[in-house]
Amino acid sequence: MTAKFRSTLLRMYLAVAALVACALPVSAQTASSYLIGPRDLVDIQVFQQPSLSAQARVQSDQSVFLPVIGNVTIGGMDEPSAARAIASALETGGVVRDAAVTVRVIEFASQRISVLGYVGSPGSYILDRPSTISDLLAKAGGATPDAGDKLVFTDRPVGAGKVERVELNIQDLLGGADASIDRPVSDGDTIFVPRAPVFYIYGEVRSPGTFRVEPGLTVEQALATAGGATELGKSNKIKRRDTQTGKLVSAELTDIVKGGDVFFLPQSLF
């Protein structure tokens, strides 16, 4: 085989590989910017060398074991960079001249993020592509009706030696008004959506129970949320449980309701 003919074949091989990549699902197409890590399964193809082509699991030391050349480090690289690293190892080891190699991640397992709290499907999710907080929130089914207005994002940058906790408004995040708050996520990060703050009200109200605390909610509005006072109750007699002493004290109708507040409307005969 002449060098010119071999060069032509190489170009054809790489062109076909590019066309195949375009035909792959979106998750596979976007994998080129995904950084390979331990436990990922990769498919390695060496042009005109079927005995050297293989599927291999990335080991804890970020390497894959390949016949003839042994371990090659590809962890922390994207697919094209991993292909170049393997091609270089084949050439340096004298196994193949002008090696043409393609690498494709076929099983993503190295990067996980937890989405917890009041979301549709809380749990651990594998990152198979570059993703943001809103991407993972959507993957987990979004916030439930009982969720609060904010979420807590815990960022654990690899090798940074520090953990950052950020509180974000969910509507601002999903609204897209400020794209900078929709931060990228990486392995080990956590998204937590807490329950919305609630208040409790019982006694002489028409619908006693637990209710969501909306921003700026007043005691008078809270009473209306519970259906208002019965014939035996009077709004201006409402009491709030003191969090320090546990005793019931008088509350003003203009007071602002806080999460965890407990209200009681006693009978009033006069």
mmCIF file of C-alpha atoms in Angstrom:
data_model
loop_
_atom_site.group_PDB
_atom_site.id
_atom_site.type_symbol
_atom_site.label_atom_id
_atom_site.label_comp_id
_atom_site.label_asym_id
_atom_site.label_seq_id
_atom_site.Cartn_x
_atom_site.Cartn_y
_atom_site.Cartn_z
ATOM 1 C CA MET A 1 0.000 0.000 0.000
ATOM 2 C CA THR A 2 1.473 3.350 -1.059
ATOM 3 C CA ALA A 3 1.714 6.240 1.393
ATOM 4 C CA LYS A 4 -0.597 8.306 -0.830
ATOM 5 C CA PHE A 5 -3.247 5.567 -0.924
ATOM 6 C CA ARG A 6 -2.999 5.060 2.832
ATOM 7 C CA SER A 7 -3.403 8.817 3.397
ATOM 8 C CA THR A 8 -6.538 8.777 1.237
ATOM 9 C CA LEU A 9 -7.962 5.887 3.224
ATOM 10 C CA LEU A 10 -7.242 7.714 6.483
ATOM 11 C CA ARG A 11 -9.103 10.778 5.303
ATOM 12 C CA MET A 12 -12.056 8.639 4.225
ATOM 13 C CA TYR A 13 -12.080 6.842 7.582
ATOM 14 C CA LEU A 14 -12.106 10.070 9.555
ATOM 15 C CA ALA A 15 -14.826 11.519 7.322
ATOM 16 C CA VAL A 16 -17.023 8.447 7.862
ATOM 17 C CA ALA A 17 -16.407 8.678 11.626
ATOM 18 C CA ALA A 18 -17.603 12.302 11.565
ATOM 19 C CA LEU A 19 -20.764 11.331 9.665
ATOM 20 C CA VAL A 20 -21.491 8.564 12.154
ATOM 21 C CA ALA A 21 -21.122 11.022 15.027
ATOM 22 C CA CYS A 22 -23.691 13.310 13.407
ATOM 23 C CA ALA A 23 -26.141 10.420 13.209
ATOM 24 C CA LEU A 24 -25.786 9.568 16.895
ATOM 25 C CA PRO A 25 -28.313 10.658 19.562
ATOM 26 C CA VAL A 26 -27.843 14.125 21.037
ATOM 27 C CA SER A 27 -26.297 12.723 24.231
ATOM 28 C CA ALA A 28 -23.613 10.997 22.176
ATOM 29 C CA GLN A 29 -23.021 13.962 19.881
ATOM 30 C CA THR A 30 -22.403 16.298 22.803
ATOM 31 C CA ALA A 31 -20.101 13.823 24.512
ATOM 32 C CA SER A 32 -17.063 15.281 22.716
ATOM 33 C CA SER A 33 -16.958 18.059 25.310
ATOM 34 C CA TYR A 34 -17.537 15.604 28.137
ATOM 35 C CA LEU A 35 -14.443 14.806 30.188
ATOM 36 C CA ILE A 36 -13.864 11.072 30.511
ATOM 37 C CA GLY A 37 -13.473 9.675 34.027
ATOM 38 C CA PRO A 38 -13.258 6.481 36.095
ATOM 39 C CA ARG A 39 -15.969 3.848 35.470
ATOM 40 C CA ASP A 40 -16.835 5.251 32.031
ATOM 41 C CA LEU A 41 -16.910 2.643 29.263
ATOM 42 C CA VAL A 42 -15.244 3.732 26.028
ATOM 43 C CA ASP A 43 -15.235 2.245 22.536
ATOM 44 C CA ILE A 44 -11.810 2.511 20.873
ATOM 45 C CA GLN A 45 -11.453 1.945 17.141
ATOM 46 C CA VAL A 46 -8.071 1.783 15.390
ATOM 47 C CA PHE A 47 -8.210 2.143 11.625
ATOM 48 C CA GLN A 48 -7.371 -1.126 9.813
ATOM 49 C CA GLN A 49 -6.352 -2.727 13.127
ATOM 50 C CA PRO A 50 -9.363 -4.702 14.399
ATOM 51 C CA SER A 51 -7.193 -6.618 16.862
ATOM 52 C CA LEU A 52 -6.319 -3.331 18.575
ATOM 53 C CA SER A 53 -9.879 -2.015 18.631
ATOM 54 C CA ALA A 54 -11.660 -2.639 21.921
ATOM 55 C CA GLN A 55 -14.130 -1.515 24.542
ATOM 56 C CA ALA A 56 -12.503 -0.666 27.847
ATOM 57 C CA ARG A 57 -13.570 0.559 31.270
ATOM 58 C CA VAL A 58 -11.645 3.564 32.593
ATOM 59 C CA GLN A 59 -9.866 2.560 35.792
ATOM 60 C CA SER A 60 -9.562 4.498 39.045
ATOM 61 C CA ASP A 61 -6.143 5.813 37.966
ATOM 62 C CA GLN A 62 -7.775 7.402 34.875
ATOM 63 C CA SER A 63 -6.222 4.867 32.472
ATOM 64 C CA VAL A 64 -7.530 2.150 30.152
ATOM 65 C CA PHE A 65 -5.745 -1.125 29.503
ATOM 66 C CA LEU A 66 -5.206 -1.967 25.851
ATOM 67 C CA PRO A 67 -3.588 -5.050 24.322
ATOM 68 C CA VAL A 68 0.075 -4.693 23.314
ATOM 69 C CA ILE A 69 0.586 -1.170 24.684
ATOM 70 C CA GLY A 70 -0.823 -1.615 28.212
ATOM 71 C CA ASN A 71 -2.254 1.305 30.225
ATOM 72 C CA VAL A 72 -2.942 4.646 28.566
ATOM 73 C CA THR A 73 -4.186 7.619 30.596
ATOM 74 C CA ILE A 74 -7.289 9.220 29.058
ATOM 75 C CA GLY A 75 -9.145 10.390 32.195
ATOM 76 C CA GLY A 76 -9.847 14.109 32.284
ATOM 77 C CA MET A 77 -9.783 14.302 28.475
ATOM 78 C CA ASP A 78 -12.553 14.719 25.942
ATOM 79 C CA GLU A 79 -13.007 12.095 23.207
ATOM 80 C CA PRO A 80 -10.742 13.672 20.549
ATOM 81 C CA SER A 81 -7.947 14.216 23.095
ATOM 82 C CA ALA A 82 -8.256 10.623 24.317
ATOM 83 C CA ALA A 83 -8.037 9.401 20.715
ATOM 84 C CA ARG A 84 -4.843 11.388 20.189
ATOM 85 C CA ALA A 85 -3.347 10.012 23.420
ATOM 86 C CA ILE A 86 -4.000 6.419 22.334
ATOM 87 C CA ALA A 87 -2.718 7.087 18.809
ATOM 88 C CA SER A 88 0.464 8.570 20.264
ATOM 89 C CA ALA A 89 0.938 5.517 22.513
ATOM 90 C CA LEU A 90 0.525 3.183 19.527
ATOM 91 C CA GLU A 91 3.050 5.128 17.485
ATOM 92 C CA THR A 92 5.554 5.554 20.320
ATOM 93 C CA GLY A 93 5.382 1.845 21.110
ATOM 94 C CA GLY A 94 6.104 1.008 17.491
ATOM 95 C CA VAL A 95 2.810 -0.832 17.119
ATOM 96 C CA VAL A 96 1.186 1.272 14.361
ATOM 97 C CA ARG A 97 2.579 3.991 12.133
ATOM 98 C CA ASP A 98 0.369 7.030 11.553
ATOM 99 C CA ALA A 99 -2.328 5.569 13.804
ATOM 100 C CA ALA A 100 -5.895 6.770 13.195
ATOM 101 C CA VAL A 101 -7.961 6.316 16.347
ATOM 102 C CA THR A 102 -11.490 7.238 17.388
ATOM 103 C CA VAL A 103 -12.785 7.142 20.970
ATOM 104 C CA ARG A 104 -16.446 7.262 21.970
ATOM 105 C CA VAL A 105 -17.959 7.075 25.449
ATOM 106 C CA ILE A 106 -20.695 4.437 25.321
ATOM 107 C CA GLU A 107 -21.515 4.268 29.023
ATOM 108 C CA PHE A 108 -21.349 7.346 31.222
ATOM 109 C CA ALA A 109 -20.671 6.551 34.872
ATOM 110 C CA SER A 110 -17.928 8.763 36.254
ATOM 111 C CA GLN A 111 -19.765 12.003 36.997
ATOM 112 C CA ARG A 112 -22.840 12.205 39.205
ATOM 113 C CA ILE A 113 -24.845 14.985 40.806
ATOM 114 C CA SER A 114 -27.572 14.711 43.457
ATOM 115 C CA VAL A 115 -30.919 16.484 43.074
ATOM 116 C CA LEU A 116 -32.773 16.275 46.387
ATOM 117 C CA GLY A 117 -35.779 17.661 48.217
ATOM 118 C CA TYR A 118 -39.121 18.661 46.735
ATOM 119 C CA VAL A 119 -38.588 17.661 43.099
ATOM 120 C CA GLY A 120 -40.489 15.188 40.967
ATOM 121 C CA SER A 121 -37.831 12.454 41.048
ATOM 122 C CA PRO A 122 -35.126 13.101 43.644
ATOM 123 C CA GLY A 123 -31.959 11.041 43.320
ATOM 124 C CA SER A 124 -28.503 10.760 41.799
ATOM 125 C CA TYR A 125 -28.103 11.657 38.136
ATOM 126 C CA ILE A 126 -25.273 10.822 35.744
ATOM 127 C CA LEU A 127 -23.812 13.760 33.834
ATOM 128 C CA ASP A 128 -23.485 12.611 30.226
ATOM 129 C CA ARG A 129 -22.876 16.073 28.817
ATOM 130 C CA PRO A 130 -22.058 19.613 29.968
ATOM 131 C CA SER A 131 -25.091 20.637 32.046
ATOM 132 C CA THR A 132 -26.401 23.514 34.134
ATOM 133 C CA ILE A 133 -28.524 23.715 37.290
ATOM 134 C CA SER A 134 -31.722 24.172 35.270
ATOM 135 C CA ASP A 135 -30.863 21.134 33.118
ATOM 136 C CA LEU A 136 -30.612 18.910 36.192
ATOM 137 C CA LEU A 137 -33.725 20.428 37.778
ATOM 138 C CA ALA A 138 -35.660 19.600 34.615
ATOM 139 C CA LYS A 139 -34.182 16.077 34.502
ATOM 140 C CA ALA A 140 -35.429 15.535 38.078
ATOM 141 C CA GLY A 141 -38.973 16.497 37.101
ATOM 142 C CA GLY A 142 -38.881 20.097 38.295
ATOM 143 C CA ALA A 143 -40.012 21.511 41.633
ATOM 144 C CA THR A 144 -43.190 20.078 43.176
ATOM 145 C CA PRO A 145 -46.154 22.265 44.256
ATOM 146 C CA ASP A 146 -44.933 22.018 47.864
ATOM 147 C CA ALA A 147 -41.475 23.348 46.972
ATOM 148 C CA GLY A 148 -40.238 26.712 48.098
ATOM 149 C CA ASP A 149 -39.314 29.588 45.817
ATOM 150 C CA LYS A 150 -35.580 28.966 46.184
ATOM 151 C CA LEU A 151 -33.088 26.140 45.853
ATOM 152 C CA VAL A 152 -29.671 25.582 47.405
ATOM 153 C CA PHE A 153 -26.815 24.683 45.052
ATOM 154 C CA THR A 154 -23.725 23.171 46.656
ATOM 155 C CA ASP A 155 -20.724 23.455 44.363
ATOM 156 C CA ARG A 156 -17.795 21.120 45.024
ATOM 157 C CA PRO A 157 -15.127 22.053 42.453
ATOM 158 C CA VAL A 158 -12.724 19.165 41.894
ATOM 159 C CA GLY A 159 -9.356 19.951 43.431
ATOM 160 C CA ALA A 160 -10.444 23.377 44.673
ATOM 161 C CA GLY A 161 -10.487 22.305 48.312
ATOM 162 C CA LYS A 162 -13.572 24.345 49.151
ATOM 163 C CA VAL A 163 -17.340 24.020 49.040
ATOM 164 C CA GLU A 164 -19.601 26.872 47.984
ATOM 165 C CA ARG A 165 -23.313 27.071 48.827
ATOM 166 C CA VAL A 166 -25.493 29.370 46.729
ATOM 167 C CA GLU A 167 -29.195 30.126 47.196
ATOM 168 C CA LEU A 168 -31.042 30.800 43.939
ATOM 169 C CA ASN A 169 -34.606 31.862 43.131
ATOM 170 C CA ILE A 170 -36.151 29.108 41.007
ATOM 171 C CA GLN A 171 -38.278 31.451 38.883
ATOM 172 C CA ASP A 172 -35.276 33.674 38.142
ATOM 173 C CA LEU A 173 -33.295 30.567 37.242
ATOM 174 C CA LEU A 174 -35.901 29.203 34.851
ATOM 175 C CA GLY A 175 -36.965 32.577 33.500
ATOM 176 C CA GLY A 176 -33.605 33.154 31.865
ATOM 177 C CA ALA A 177 -33.531 36.881 32.622
ATOM 178 C CA ASP A 178 -30.014 36.512 34.047
ATOM 179 C CA ALA A 179 -28.215 33.626 32.352
ATOM 180 C CA SER A 180 -25.222 33.978 34.673
ATOM 181 C CA ILE A 181 -27.106 32.455 37.631
ATOM 182 C CA ASP A 182 -27.686 29.188 35.743
ATOM 183 C CA ARG A 183 -24.297 27.814 36.667
ATOM 184 C CA PRO A 184 -22.643 24.714 35.178
ATOM 185 C CA VAL A 185 -22.653 21.615 37.379
ATOM 186 C CA SER A 186 -19.950 18.999 37.848
ATOM 187 C CA ASP A 187 -19.262 15.734 39.627
ATOM 188 C CA GLY A 188 -20.205 15.771 43.321
ATOM 189 C CA ASP A 189 -22.408 18.886 43.226
ATOM 190 C CA THR A 190 -25.801 18.903 44.958
ATOM 191 C CA ILE A 191 -29.079 20.672 44.197
ATOM 192 C CA PHE A 192 -31.535 20.811 47.099
ATOM 193 C CA VAL A 193 -35.070 22.169 46.780
ATOM 194 C CA PRO A 194 -36.543 22.737 50.274
ATOM 195 C CA ARG A 195 -40.195 22.704 51.146
ATOM 196 C CA ALA A 196 -41.982 26.020 51.045
ATOM 197 C CA PRO A 197 -42.286 27.687 54.482
ATOM 198 C CA VAL A 198 -45.691 27.099 56.057
ATOM 199 C CA PHE A 199 -47.792 28.416 58.929
ATOM 200 C CA TYR A 200 -50.347 26.593 61.055
ATOM 201 C CA ILE A 201 -53.707 27.963 62.183
ATOM 202 C CA TYR A 202 -56.409 26.343 64.304
ATOM 203 C CA GLY A 203 -59.303 27.230 66.588
ATOM 204 C CA GLU A 204 -62.341 29.206 65.466
ATOM 205 C CA VAL A 205 -61.459 29.404 61.767
ATOM 206 C CA ARG A 206 -63.466 27.819 58.970
ATOM 207 C CA SER A 207 -60.599 25.805 57.447
ATOM 208 C CA PRO A 208 -57.938 25.087 60.082
ATOM 209 C CA GLY A 209 -54.714 23.521 58.839
ATOM 210 C CA THR A 210 -51.315 24.147 57.275
ATOM 211 C CA PHE A 211 -50.793 26.800 54.617
ATOM 212 C CA ARG A 212 -47.953 28.109 52.492
ATOM 213 C CA VAL A 213 -46.278 31.353 53.535
ATOM 214 C CA GLU A 214 -46.210 33.779 50.631
ATOM 215 C CA PRO A 215 -43.828 36.756 50.679
ATOM 216 C CA GLY A 216 -45.276 39.671 52.665
ATOM 217 C CA LEU A 217 -48.219 37.643 53.983
ATOM 218 C CA THR A 218 -49.921 39.392 56.921
ATOM 219 C CA VAL A 219 -51.801 37.781 59.809
ATOM 220 C CA GLU A 220 -55.048 39.167 58.416
ATOM 221 C CA GLN A 221 -54.339 37.565 55.041
ATOM 222 C CA ALA A 222 -53.375 34.301 56.745
ATOM 223 C CA LEU A 223 -56.696 34.295 58.533
ATOM 224 C CA ALA A 224 -58.486 34.846 55.216
ATOM 225 C CA THR A 225 -56.522 31.956 53.701
ATOM 226 C CA ALA A 226 -57.987 29.721 56.399
ATOM 227 C CA GLY A 227 -61.518 30.816 55.468
ATOM 228 C CA GLY A 228 -61.842 33.574 58.067
ATOM 229 C CA ALA A 229 -63.266 33.430 61.577
ATOM 230 C CA THR A 230 -66.328 31.377 62.470
ATOM 231 C CA GLU A 231 -69.357 32.897 64.228
ATOM 232 C CA LEU A 232 -67.662 32.140 67.559
ATOM 233 C CA GLY A 233 -64.346 33.781 66.681
ATOM 234 C CA LYS A 234 -63.155 37.333 66.250
ATOM 235 C CA SER A 235 -60.232 38.218 64.019
ATOM 236 C CA ASN A 236 -58.737 40.740 66.422
ATOM 237 C CA LYS A 237 -58.446 38.060 69.121
ATOM 238 C CA ILE A 238 -56.009 35.902 67.170
ATOM 239 C CA LYS A 239 -52.907 34.676 69.009
ATOM 240 C CA ARG A 240 -49.464 33.539 67.912
ATOM 241 C CA ARG A 241 -47.354 30.910 69.687
ATOM 242 C CA ASP A 242 -44.138 32.455 70.987
ATOM 243 C CA THR A 243 -41.182 30.384 69.715
ATOM 244 C CA GLN A 244 -39.139 31.131 72.848
ATOM 245 C CA THR A 245 -41.662 30.428 75.598
ATOM 246 C CA GLY A 246 -44.217 28.300 73.737
ATOM 247 C CA LYS A 247 -46.999 30.506 75.134
ATOM 248 C CA LEU A 248 -49.797 32.074 73.090
ATOM 249 C CA VAL A 249 -49.492 35.859 72.801
ATOM 250 C CA SER A 250 -51.650 38.423 71.048
ATOM 251 C CA ALA A 251 -50.882 39.031 67.377
ATOM 252 C CA GLU A 252 -51.610 42.122 65.317
ATOM 253 C CA LEU A 253 -53.469 41.660 62.053
ATOM 254 C CA THR A 254 -50.759 43.692 60.302
ATOM 255 C CA ASP A 255 -47.910 41.469 61.534
ATOM 256 C CA ILE A 256 -45.933 39.603 58.856
ATOM 257 C CA VAL A 257 -46.245 35.817 58.953
ATOM 258 C CA LYS A 258 -43.037 33.763 59.122
ATOM 259 C CA GLY A 259 -42.424 30.131 58.301
ATOM 260 C CA GLY A 260 -43.290 27.907 61.253
ATOM 261 C CA ASP A 261 -45.717 30.371 62.849
ATOM 262 C CA VAL A 262 -48.614 28.821 64.766
ATOM 263 C CA PHE A 263 -51.833 30.808 65.201
ATOM 264 C CA PHE A 264 -54.860 30.137 67.397
ATOM 265 C CA LEU A 265 -58.202 31.866 67.257
ATOM 266 C CA PRO A 266 -60.092 31.259 70.544
ATOM 267 C CA GLN A 267 -63.834 31.411 71.089
ATOM 268 C CA SER A 268 -65.119 34.855 71.797
ATOM 269 C CA LEU A 269 -68.521 35.159 73.456
ATOM 270 C CA PHE A 270 -68.560 38.932 73.491
#
